[in-house]
XYZ file of C-alpha atoms in Angstrom:
712
model
C 135.003 -77.969 160.425
C 132.333 -79.912 158.661
C 130.058 -79.651 161.697
C 130.315 -75.864 161.705
C 129.386 -75.704 158.025
C 126.322 -77.867 158.635
C 125.227 -75.684 161.595
C 125.574 -72.511 159.542
C 123.561 -74.073 156.739
C 120.750 -75.063 159.154
C 120.628 -71.554 160.670
C 120.495 -70.075 157.176
C 117.645 -72.353 156.169
C 115.805 -71.512 159.404
C 116.257 -67.815 158.664
C 114.994 -68.254 155.128
C 111.934 -70.202 156.298
C 111.308 -67.689 159.091
C 111.660 -64.790 156.712
C 109.230 -66.402 154.285
C 106.548 -67.122 156.917
C 106.736 -63.659 158.464
C 104.485 -60.918 157.041
C 106.121 -57.509 157.096
C 103.973 -54.401 156.844
C 105.876 -51.477 155.378
C 104.775 -47.820 155.332
C 103.861 -48.097 151.652
C 101.883 -51.319 152.166
C 98.134 -50.895 151.596
C 96.583 -54.302 150.779
C 98.573 -57.539 150.850
C 97.496 -61.072 149.898
C 99.165 -63.316 152.515
C 98.269 -66.823 151.255
C 101.931 -67.836 150.757
C 102.805 -66.716 154.282
C 100.375 -69.099 155.989
C 101.074 -72.353 157.759
C 97.983 -74.571 157.389
C 97.000 -77.729 159.220
C 93.820 -79.838 159.397
C 93.078 -81.061 162.899
C 90.203 -81.945 165.225
C 92.048 -80.156 168.034
C 90.309 -77.114 169.512
C 93.314 -75.613 171.406
C 95.836 -73.938 169.070
C 98.700 -74.295 171.604
C 98.379 -78.063 171.424
C 98.775 -78.098 167.656
C 102.192 -78.876 166.228
C 102.524 -76.870 163.029
C 105.153 -77.947 160.535
C 107.495 -75.324 159.187
C 106.187 -75.496 155.629
C 104.071 -72.586 154.472
C 101.406 -72.514 151.801
C 102.581 -72.301 148.218
C 99.413 -70.601 146.944
C 98.362 -66.980 147.091
C 94.805 -68.225 147.671
C 94.864 -71.724 149.194
C 92.015 -73.976 148.024
C 91.460 -76.746 150.566
C 88.268 -78.224 149.112
C 85.839 -79.932 151.485
C 87.344 -80.504 154.936
C 85.515 -82.212 157.800
C 88.028 -81.217 160.522
C 88.976 -77.773 161.754
C 91.360 -75.869 159.486
C 94.084 -74.165 161.532
C 96.148 -71.305 160.106
C 99.212 -69.748 161.687
C 100.925 -66.563 160.556
C 103.241 -63.861 161.950
C 102.948 -60.134 161.284
C 105.770 -57.631 161.771
C 104.579 -54.036 161.567
C 107.149 -51.536 160.302
C 104.582 -48.905 159.383
C 103.318 -46.016 161.465
C 99.767 -47.432 161.364
C 99.156 -49.604 164.424
C 95.575 -50.529 163.486
C 95.475 -53.068 160.681
C 92.525 -55.056 159.297
C 92.579 -58.741 158.436
C 90.035 -59.690 155.751
C 89.043 -63.231 154.830
C 87.218 -62.501 151.573
C 85.180 -65.723 151.329
C 81.718 -65.277 152.919
C 80.646 -68.926 152.624
C 82.696 -70.130 155.610
C 80.642 -71.173 158.636
C 82.856 -70.103 161.580
C 86.079 -68.067 161.593
C 87.870 -67.499 164.910
C 91.001 -65.363 165.312
C 93.466 -66.088 168.171
C 96.212 -63.617 169.143
C 99.360 -64.926 170.868
C 100.673 -62.551 173.486
C 101.928 -63.437 176.937
C 99.025 -65.828 176.960
C 96.710 -67.017 174.173
C 93.669 -64.795 173.783
C 90.734 -64.811 171.358
C 90.577 -61.618 169.440
C 87.239 -62.285 167.718
C 84.961 -64.991 166.393
C 82.673 -64.452 163.420
C 80.122 -66.983 162.227
C 77.580 -67.358 159.464
C 75.480 -69.067 162.127
C 74.916 -65.819 164.045
C 72.758 -62.867 163.031
C 74.526 -60.465 160.707
C 74.107 -57.619 163.210
C 76.589 -59.383 165.547
C 79.443 -58.349 163.249
C 81.404 -55.208 164.010
C 81.796 -54.250 160.357
C 78.760 -54.183 158.104
C 80.333 -56.135 155.242
C 79.687 -59.685 154.031
C 83.354 -60.773 154.293
C 85.070 -61.670 157.585
C 87.008 -58.608 158.909
C 89.114 -58.612 162.108
C 90.999 -55.839 163.907
C 94.762 -56.336 164.353
C 96.408 -53.911 166.789
C 100.168 -54.137 166.194
C 102.335 -51.227 167.378
C 105.158 -50.054 165.154
C 108.221 -52.352 165.042
C 106.266 -55.048 166.837
C 105.756 -58.683 165.843
C 102.678 -60.754 166.682
C 101.651 -64.337 166.042
C 98.042 -65.187 165.088
C 96.031 -68.362 164.723
C 92.847 -68.728 162.698
C 90.427 -71.619 163.168
C 87.977 -72.218 160.273
C 84.982 -74.568 160.148
C 82.886 -74.930 156.980
C 80.447 -77.403 155.430
C 81.288 -76.088 151.959
C 84.476 -75.763 149.947
C 87.173 -73.811 151.833
C 89.001 -71.138 149.830
C 91.286 -68.706 151.673
C 91.720 -65.293 150.008
C 93.228 -63.600 153.126
C 94.342 -59.955 153.002
C 96.168 -57.637 155.415
C 94.933 -54.096 154.907
C 95.269 -50.620 156.148
C 91.729 -49.343 156.881
C 91.523 -46.803 154.069
C 92.646 -49.241 151.408
C 90.178 -51.905 152.625
C 87.202 -49.532 152.639
C 88.107 -48.347 149.159
C 88.400 -51.920 147.904
C 85.069 -52.943 149.464
C 83.379 -49.906 147.953
C 84.723 -50.875 144.530
C 83.475 -54.442 144.999
C 80.063 -53.112 146.063
C 79.908 -51.001 142.922
C 80.784 -53.982 140.699
C 78.156 -56.149 142.397
C 75.679 -53.286 142.021
C 76.382 -53.214 138.295
C 75.811 -56.972 138.128
C 72.576 -56.660 140.101
C 71.460 -53.856 137.771
C 72.079 -56.067 134.722
C 70.065 -58.876 136.324
C 67.177 -56.520 137.114
C 67.178 -55.057 133.595
C 67.133 -58.520 132.041
C 64.447 -59.594 134.522
C 62.115 -56.664 133.789
C 62.690 -56.805 130.035
C 61.945 -60.522 129.726
C 59.019 -60.298 132.150
C 57.499 -57.567 129.979
C 58.046 -59.672 126.853
C 56.434 -62.676 128.567
C 53.267 -60.707 129.344
C 53.273 -59.492 125.731
C 53.771 -62.793 123.862
C 52.729 -65.348 126.545
C 55.655 -67.625 125.625
C 56.645 -69.937 128.503
C 60.301 -69.716 127.500
C 60.378 -66.132 128.802
C 58.731 -67.136 132.066
C 61.299 -69.903 132.651
C 64.076 -67.477 131.756
C 62.769 -64.881 134.223
C 62.809 -67.548 136.955
C 66.318 -68.533 135.894
C 67.483 -64.896 136.149
C 66.117 -64.620 139.681
C 67.893 -67.738 140.955
C 71.171 -67.085 139.129
C 71.289 -63.556 140.534
C 70.512 -64.813 144.055
C 73.176 -67.515 143.696
C 75.916 -65.013 142.784
C 74.860 -62.587 145.507
C 74.754 -65.436 148.063
C 78.315 -66.439 147.139
C 79.379 -62.830 147.754
C 77.401 -62.745 151.052
C 75.092 -59.894 150.072
C 71.883 -61.896 150.518
C 72.809 -62.577 154.159
C 73.661 -58.914 154.663
C 70.532 -57.412 153.105
C 67.792 -60.029 152.637
C 67.798 -62.327 155.685
C 70.308 -60.947 158.249
C 68.338 -62.531 161.100
C 68.156 -66.018 159.554
C 71.703 -67.366 159.635
C 70.533 -70.992 159.325
C 69.131 -70.285 155.882
C 72.069 -68.054 154.981
C 74.436 -70.993 155.537
C 72.698 -73.081 152.870
C 71.300 -70.323 150.632
C 74.099 -70.565 148.035
C 73.474 -74.317 147.586
C 69.685 -73.852 147.537
C 69.750 -71.114 144.916
C 72.381 -72.909 142.851
C 70.141 -76.011 142.776
C 67.078 -73.940 141.860
C 69.017 -72.126 139.146
C 70.065 -75.560 137.794
C 66.410 -76.666 137.629
C 65.361 -73.411 135.954
C 68.307 -73.694 133.513
C 67.009 -77.134 132.483
C 63.483 -75.751 131.997
C 64.869 -72.878 129.899
C 66.871 -75.349 127.801
C 63.879 -77.642 127.232
C 61.665 -74.739 126.180
C 64.301 -72.717 124.289
C 65.690 -75.635 122.258
C 62.331 -77.476 121.976
C 64.038 -80.689 123.096
C 60.783 -82.693 123.204
C 60.583 -82.294 119.416
C 64.217 -81.806 118.382
C 65.842 -84.386 120.695
C 63.361 -86.561 122.661
C 66.044 -88.803 124.231
C 67.999 -85.835 125.521
C 64.749 -84.340 126.814
C 64.246 -87.432 128.990
C 67.859 -87.127 130.186
C 67.265 -83.500 131.208
C 64.240 -84.538 133.249
C 66.433 -86.961 135.220
C 68.879 -84.104 135.868
C 66.084 -82.215 137.617
C 65.886 -85.051 140.159
C 69.565 -84.582 141.046
C 68.920 -80.961 142.019
C 65.789 -81.958 143.934
C 67.893 -84.468 145.904
C 70.433 -81.709 146.527
C 67.721 -79.455 147.970
C 66.462 -82.219 150.260
C 70.008 -83.133 151.334
C 70.677 -79.513 152.392
C 68.088 -79.928 155.121
C 69.924 -83.001 156.451
C 73.609 -82.266 155.780
C 74.621 -79.144 153.856
C 78.006 -80.724 152.980
C 76.300 -83.585 151.113
C 73.863 -81.150 149.470
C 76.830 -79.047 148.260
C 78.568 -82.081 146.738
C 75.407 -83.293 144.963
C 74.789 -79.771 143.645
C 78.341 -79.603 142.222
C 77.919 -82.975 140.492
C 74.514 -81.993 139.071
C 75.809 -78.620 137.871
C 78.789 -80.220 136.112
C 76.693 -82.886 134.349
C 73.979 -80.407 133.376
C 76.474 -77.851 132.037
C 78.260 -80.407 129.843
C 74.948 -81.882 128.670
C 73.513 -78.513 127.678
C 76.688 -77.619 125.781
C 76.561 -80.914 123.862
C 72.890 -80.744 122.868
C 73.067 -77.055 121.908
C 76.138 -77.791 119.779
C 74.377 -80.744 118.088
C 71.257 -78.700 117.338
C 73.390 -75.793 116.110
C 75.139 -78.146 113.673
C 71.733 -79.390 112.516
C 70.839 -75.808 111.594
C 68.477 -74.932 114.451
C 69.070 -71.153 114.655
C 68.140 -70.542 118.362
C 70.821 -73.080 119.351
C 73.518 -70.667 118.102
C 72.625 -68.075 120.726
C 72.209 -70.748 123.365
C 75.549 -72.424 122.644
C 77.343 -69.059 122.591
C 75.775 -67.925 125.873
C 76.443 -71.215 127.627
C 80.023 -71.367 126.309
C 80.762 -67.926 127.745
C 79.259 -68.967 131.091
C 81.403 -72.106 131.142
C 84.486 -70.073 130.210
C 83.796 -67.680 133.091
C 83.351 -70.609 135.465
C 86.644 -72.156 134.281
C 88.525 -68.876 134.848
C 86.910 -68.628 138.306
C 88.011 -72.175 139.216
C 91.538 -71.726 137.808
C 91.865 -68.677 140.038
C 90.830 -70.750 143.078
C 93.530 -73.314 142.275
C 96.138 -70.560 141.666
C 96.541 -71.455 138.014
C 95.504 -67.874 137.292
C 96.282 -64.809 139.443
C 93.729 -63.756 142.070
C 92.582 -60.319 140.881
C 89.432 -58.372 140.079
C 89.056 -59.959 136.635
C 89.363 -63.543 137.846
C 87.258 -62.850 140.964
C 84.392 -61.436 138.908
C 84.798 -63.642 135.819
C 81.797 -65.757 136.841
C 79.547 -62.743 137.319
C 80.745 -61.109 134.101
C 80.164 -64.340 132.156
C 76.759 -64.691 133.778
C 75.795 -61.145 132.717
C 76.944 -61.791 129.126
C 75.079 -65.119 129.115
C 71.862 -63.373 130.253
C 72.173 -60.815 127.459
C 72.840 -63.455 124.777
C 69.933 -65.605 125.936
C 67.710 -62.521 125.842
C 68.853 -61.891 122.261
C 68.144 -65.534 121.468
C 64.647 -65.298 122.894
C 64.091 -62.104 120.926
C 65.258 -63.912 117.803
C 62.609 -66.550 118.496
C 59.993 -63.834 118.105
C 61.368 -63.084 114.626
C 61.300 -66.794 113.784
C 57.725 -67.088 115.000
C 56.825 -63.950 113.044
C 58.353 -65.375 109.866
C 56.573 -68.701 110.418
C 53.336 -66.794 110.932
C 53.858 -64.829 107.711
C 54.541 -68.059 105.794
C 51.465 -69.645 107.365
C 49.371 -66.599 106.457
C 50.659 -66.694 102.865
C 49.799 -70.390 102.640
C 46.380 -69.710 104.155
C 45.796 -66.895 101.631
C 46.738 -69.174 98.731
C 44.461 -71.887 100.091
C 41.652 -69.351 100.558
C 42.002 -68.138 96.965
C 41.932 -71.707 95.689
C 38.904 -72.428 97.863
C 37.199 -69.316 96.485
C 37.752 -70.539 92.934
C 36.401 -73.977 93.792
C 33.436 -72.425 95.586
C 32.547 -70.305 92.555
C 32.619 -73.359 90.308
C 30.588 -75.319 92.818
C 28.081 -72.459 93.154
C 27.304 -72.615 89.442
C 26.822 -76.360 89.683
C 24.795 -76.056 92.878
C 22.517 -73.362 91.454
C 21.606 -75.721 88.649
C 21.005 -78.523 91.119
C 18.982 -76.209 93.351
C 16.708 -75.284 90.474
C 16.136 -78.962 89.703
C 15.533 -79.795 93.357
C 13.265 -76.759 93.772
C 11.016 -77.987 91.008
C 10.939 -81.457 92.563
C 10.209 -79.970 95.997
C 7.334 -77.884 94.643
C 5.730 -81.022 93.271
C 6.433 -82.937 96.491
C 5.089 -80.019 98.541
C 1.810 -80.057 96.640
C 1.484 -83.777 97.302
C 2.351 -83.261 100.975
C -0.252 -80.498 101.254
C -2.921 -82.868 100.042
C -1.662 -85.586 102.391
C -1.518 -83.143 105.321
C -5.115 -82.062 104.705
C -6.175 -85.714 104.671
C -4.265 -86.308 107.932
C -5.934 -83.318 109.566
C -9.359 -84.615 108.615
C -8.405 -88.072 109.899
C -7.065 -86.567 113.144
C -10.303 -84.606 113.614
C -12.331 -87.738 113.098
C -10.135 -89.718 115.523
C -10.319 -87.051 118.223
C -14.084 -86.915 117.748
C -14.136 -90.708 118.018
C -12.147 -90.529 121.292
C -14.549 -87.896 122.595
C -17.534 -90.057 121.652
C -15.941 -93.044 123.372
C -15.391 -90.968 126.508
C -18.919 -89.600 126.208
C -20.288 -93.130 125.958
C -18.356 -94.152 129.060
C -19.507 -90.988 130.805
C -23.162 -91.543 129.820
C -23.094 -95.148 130.999
C -21.590 -94.113 134.329
C -24.077 -91.288 134.836
C -27.065 -93.511 133.908
C -25.948 -96.165 136.368
C -25.215 -93.682 139.135
C -28.524 -91.789 138.754
C -30.616 -94.954 138.295
C -29.866 -96.275 141.804
C -31.046 -93.249 143.826
C -34.032 -92.687 141.456
C -35.089 -96.322 141.927
C -34.834 -95.787 145.663
C -37.169 -92.785 145.402
C -39.697 -94.489 143.147
C -39.807 -97.630 145.290
C -40.680 -95.546 148.367
C -43.441 -93.508 146.698
C -46.063 -96.316 146.658
C -45.835 -97.310 150.362
C -45.624 -93.649 151.293
C -48.877 -92.992 149.375
C -50.570 -95.896 151.178
C -49.383 -94.659 154.588
C -50.503 -91.107 153.824
C -54.005 -92.384 152.814
C -54.234 -94.331 156.080
C -53.170 -91.237 157.946
C -55.848 -89.123 156.206
C -58.489 -91.786 156.948
C -57.398 -91.808 160.600
C -57.827 -88.071 160.755
C -61.383 -88.361 159.421
C -62.310 -91.111 161.951
C -60.816 -89.240 164.877
C -62.699 -86.114 163.771
C -66.069 -88.015 163.688
C -65.434 -89.487 167.131
C -64.607 -86.071 168.448
C -67.899 -84.606 167.130
C -70.074 -87.387 168.644
C -72.198 -86.852 171.870
C -70.314 -89.442 173.847
C -68.603 -88.580 177.062
C -65.077 -87.309 177.062
C -63.782 -90.483 178.617
C -65.600 -92.650 176.053
C -64.259 -90.524 173.201
C -60.697 -90.845 174.456
C -61.093 -94.594 174.927
C -62.524 -95.036 171.417
C -59.708 -92.954 169.836
C -57.038 -94.984 171.649
C -58.634 -98.238 170.534
C -58.707 -97.005 166.942
C -55.051 -95.937 167.023
C -54.105 -99.295 168.443
C -55.981 -101.101 165.693
C -54.322 -98.855 163.094
C -50.796 -99.313 164.705
C -50.427 -95.552 164.531
C -46.953 -95.432 166.152
C -45.485 -97.787 163.529
C -47.230 -95.779 160.822
C -45.339 -92.640 161.883
C -42.045 -94.482 161.981
C -42.624 -95.976 158.533
C -43.571 -92.582 157.033
C -40.389 -90.996 158.460
C -38.321 -93.882 157.121
C -39.842 -93.585 153.655
C -39.375 -89.803 153.607
C -35.757 -90.213 154.667
C -35.161 -92.718 151.872
C -36.690 -90.362 149.321
C -34.519 -87.519 150.732
C -31.343 -89.630 150.512
C -32.107 -90.639 146.930
C -32.797 -87.056 145.914
C -29.598 -85.841 147.671
C -27.527 -88.519 145.955
C -29.050 -87.517 142.616
C -28.264 -83.845 143.325
C -24.676 -84.811 144.277
C -24.244 -86.715 141.021
C -25.634 -83.794 139.054
C -23.285 -81.419 140.868
C -20.323 -83.723 140.160
C -21.348 -83.898 136.528
C -21.486 -80.118 136.381
C -18.004 -79.838 137.924
C -16.682 -82.496 135.581
C -18.183 -81.058 132.414
C -17.005 -77.463 133.049
C -18.862 -75.671 130.296
C -16.240 -72.877 130.686
C -13.343 -75.269 130.049
C -11.813 -72.994 127.414
C -11.320 -70.235 130.007
C -8.234 -70.146 132.220
C -9.371 -69.934 135.861
C -8.435 -70.999 139.354
C -9.834 -74.381 140.336
C -9.610 -76.864 143.215
C -8.024 -79.985 141.731
C -9.190 -82.079 144.697
C -12.761 -81.187 143.704
C -12.042 -82.102 140.085
C -10.701 -85.515 141.158
C -13.812 -86.136 143.286
C -16.131 -85.264 140.386
C -14.231 -87.707 138.173
C -14.487 -90.422 140.811
C -18.255 -89.833 141.031
C -18.527 -90.415 137.293
C -16.290 -93.515 137.616
C -18.012 -94.759 140.803
C -19.984 -97.535 139.149
C -16.910 -98.831 137.329
C -14.736 -98.769 140.452
C -17.315 -100.274 142.852
C -18.571 -102.646 140.188
C -15.092 -104.179 139.954
C -14.735 -104.192 143.747
C -11.674 -101.966 143.754
C -10.490 -100.464 147.040
C -10.246 -96.685 146.660
C -7.714 -94.800 148.837
C -7.764 -90.999 148.802
C -4.880 -89.044 150.396
C -5.655 -85.437 149.599
C -3.532 -82.591 150.972
C -4.681 -79.032 151.528
C -3.560 -77.662 148.157
C -4.043 -74.153 146.761
C -6.253 -73.454 143.766
C -4.349 -73.761 140.482
C -4.634 -71.621 137.359
C -5.775 -74.158 134.747
C -8.393 -75.355 132.294
C -10.479 -77.460 134.731
C -12.581 -79.334 132.178
C -9.524 -80.472 130.228
C -7.773 -81.599 133.421
C -10.873 -83.609 134.405
C -10.633 -85.348 131.021
C -6.983 -86.182 131.841
C -7.998 -87.608 135.243
C -10.750 -89.661 133.589
C -8.387 -91.156 131.002
C -5.678 -92.081 133.529
C -8.139 -93.502 136.117
C -9.907 -95.495 133.364
C -6.557 -97.025 132.317
C -5.752 -97.801 135.967
C -9.129 -99.541 136.480
C -8.562 -101.529 133.265
C -5.077 -102.633 134.448
C -6.439 -103.615 137.900
C -9.376 -105.560 136.416
C -7.010 -107.344 134.050
C -5.005 -108.726 137.001
C -7.477 -109.018 139.914
C -10.900 -109.199 138.216
C -13.713 -109.085 140.843
C -11.561 -110.616 143.604
C -11.627 -107.399 145.625
C -7.819 -107.267 145.851
C -7.562 -104.354 143.417
C -6.390 -101.086 144.904
C -6.474 -97.560 143.490
C -4.687 -94.814 145.427
C -5.106 -91.128 144.579
C -2.978 -88.505 146.387
C -2.325 -84.782 146.077
C 0.345 -82.498 147.511
C 1.864 -79.082 146.902
C 5.537 -78.035 146.968
C 7.965 -75.745 145.154
C 5.192 -73.866 143.322
C 3.692 -77.049 141.833
C 0.809 -79.410 142.578
C 1.556 -83.124 142.315
C -1.297 -85.613 141.682
C -0.446 -89.290 142.111
C -2.658 -92.020 140.623
C -1.308 -95.427 141.643
C -2.709 -98.919 140.937
C -1.621 -102.476 141.652
C -2.482 -103.665 138.159
C -0.432 -105.270 135.407
C 2.264 -102.559 135.142
C 4.338 -101.675 132.062
C 7.689 -102.679 130.618
C 10.232 -100.178 129.260
C 8.961 -100.505 125.685
C 5.394 -99.683 126.710
C 6.556 -96.756 128.862
C 8.453 -95.380 125.876
C 5.369 -95.475 123.640
C 2.577 -94.700 126.140
C 2.117 -91.131 124.895
C 2.351 -91.971 121.189
C -0.902 -91.406 119.243
C -2.816 -94.625 118.445
C -0.670 -96.746 120.762
C -2.751 -98.989 123.031
C -2.352 -102.235 124.955
C -6.107 -102.858 125.021
C -7.838 -105.341 122.761
C -9.329 -104.239 119.454
C -12.486 -102.221 120.060
C -11.610 -101.365 123.687
C -9.575 -98.213 123.026
C -8.476 -95.794 120.311
C -4.966 -95.153 121.608
C -5.527 -91.389 121.781
C -6.410 -90.994 125.477
C -2.869 -90.730 126.876
C -1.717 -88.671 123.879
C -4.472 -86.132 124.588
C -3.598 -86.225 128.309
C 0.087 -85.587 127.542
C -0.671 -82.603 125.281
C -3.105 -81.174 127.842
C -0.534 -81.319 130.675
C 2.140 -79.895 128.349
C -0.215 -77.016 127.545
C -0.401 -76.308 131.292
C 3.432 -76.202 131.505
C 3.538 -79.441 133.522
C 4.634 -83.006 132.949
C 3.573 -86.610 133.563
C 6.049 -88.945 135.290
C 5.673 -92.733 135.135
C 6.885 -95.268 137.709
C 6.008 -98.775 136.624
C 7.281 -102.346 136.600
C 5.607 -105.363 135.020
C 3.456 -107.194 137.604
C 3.906 -104.462 140.263
C 1.471 -101.831 139.032
C 1.839 -98.284 137.769
C 2.044 -94.829 139.336
C 1.291 -91.753 137.215
C 2.479 -88.490 138.793
C 0.991 -85.352 137.231
C 2.864 -82.090 137.914
C 0.823 -78.902 137.409
C 2.243 -75.384 138.114
C 0.128 -73.426 140.587
C 0.557 -70.361 138.394
C -0.061 -71.086 134.729
C 2.939 -70.782 132.394
C 2.327 -69.493 128.884
C 3.242 -72.349 126.546
C 3.470 -71.810 122.812
C 1.374 -74.169 120.762
């Protein structure tokens, strides 16, 4: 009797369990959430017939399994009592990687397999959720298995639908997501416009934040895979984690800029910067293992959310007005996230409100943050008005001070003006004295140059003239002998002697006279006189070129010729000191210049070079003076290089100063290089100096080929 009671009890319990696990579709059934009718098991097994399911069913309308490494197996039974044989099974969680439906008939068959790892076009129904066809005739029962594999959190909102009710529901969801997307776009365009208007980085960071938050929500719903990258399933599988990490980074940037954490809370600002690294690690981890990336992203999001709430609350308590909007917006977002999570853990019912609580909170948060940013404009405007008022007050005070100072300054100016008039009169007298002194000094320099020039010319002309005068006397003697010979030969020719005797007598006379040598000597003397005269003419020509009576006229001149004329004048000085002269002239074009003034420059520089060489080498013959010319880039370059004493940096710095000289007293006025510098400057050129003590000096004169007008 007892045994029978126990058997009846077991059968009753089996019936109750069987009745609970079986899903019955009635004629009035449209959309049914079947979470509590599922038998769920985690297993590495791939064959559903080898899996031993227990008899316990799920206790949740929407089972939340968290992160599962193994396959998740689901078993359920459907008994169709309606007239509709075609039913639709919807797994409304697009983030799952692979979902495979098995139908148990006479043998196990696979009804369909959908995967986030395949292109979106491979799906039969163009919706982001997983939808399967169930063909169950009326009054028929079928058993189904579902195998799920996912690298992210597994949540199972599974519905049995009649087609019309499912399409209506999906259309409603699409409309709600469209509204959310519209809000995101409006906030995006509004804040982008404000950014371009005020150039505040807070708006730029917020625009970036809006983009990534919107993409995160749409990725969770599967719309990004459906519409944006349907042919890139690999990215679609990690897109939610990627965009969530990027939205976390942008949220931190918005917080730093919006709450001015660098100023208002420096320690927390440093902490926020470390939070950015967590999201960066999450992004990198997604490329290696999306499961690890998802976990790191969840940890970073939780820490960042709590941290932002704390700091915004602290700053709000301190009286920082923008923190009020920020704390309110972030609190609503957190509240929406809490409702969303409580729904996943079946602490709240799974309905439209709880399903879209996160998106609704996100939309409200965006609006509040936009209001907060707009309020910042008012704060900045008020600060600007205060600053302008302070500036106006300061300007008025400055104006008063300036007026008082002007009265004082006018009095001082009058006093100083009187003093300056007196000083100016004294300076005028002094300036006139200086001008007279300068005129006298320049005249003195010219006389010194003239003396040097006269001495050189006298020496140069004296040699060839002496050569001429020394040849005149012997030439006169030889000419007299020649005239006497002509007379004797003429008298012999007029005598009555025979022709033979005359010829013999003439030959004897010529032999006595040494007539052949006489001709040679006359030619030699004439040649010497010719050479002396030619040399004298050459010196005169060089003097004419050097003097340039038209030196005040700008004209084209051959600078090689000017150098040669200067060297002719300096010939006695150079040869007298046994200096080796090297000339390296190039074929240069004629330059527009004042030739006479340039010749004076050449004379001054060559004179200084000869002095420096003589100072070191004396008459040893080791002195060397090299003069070169070349043309390039529209300029003529004249190099005058010696191996004399050279100059140190102090001398090089003062070489062009008036009255500066390194010569002994009485040897120079110190105006030669100053005049040379001003002359070259007047031509639009410059003088470069390369010199080292004991190694000699090189002066490089640059003269433009075409004269540049230089103001005096």
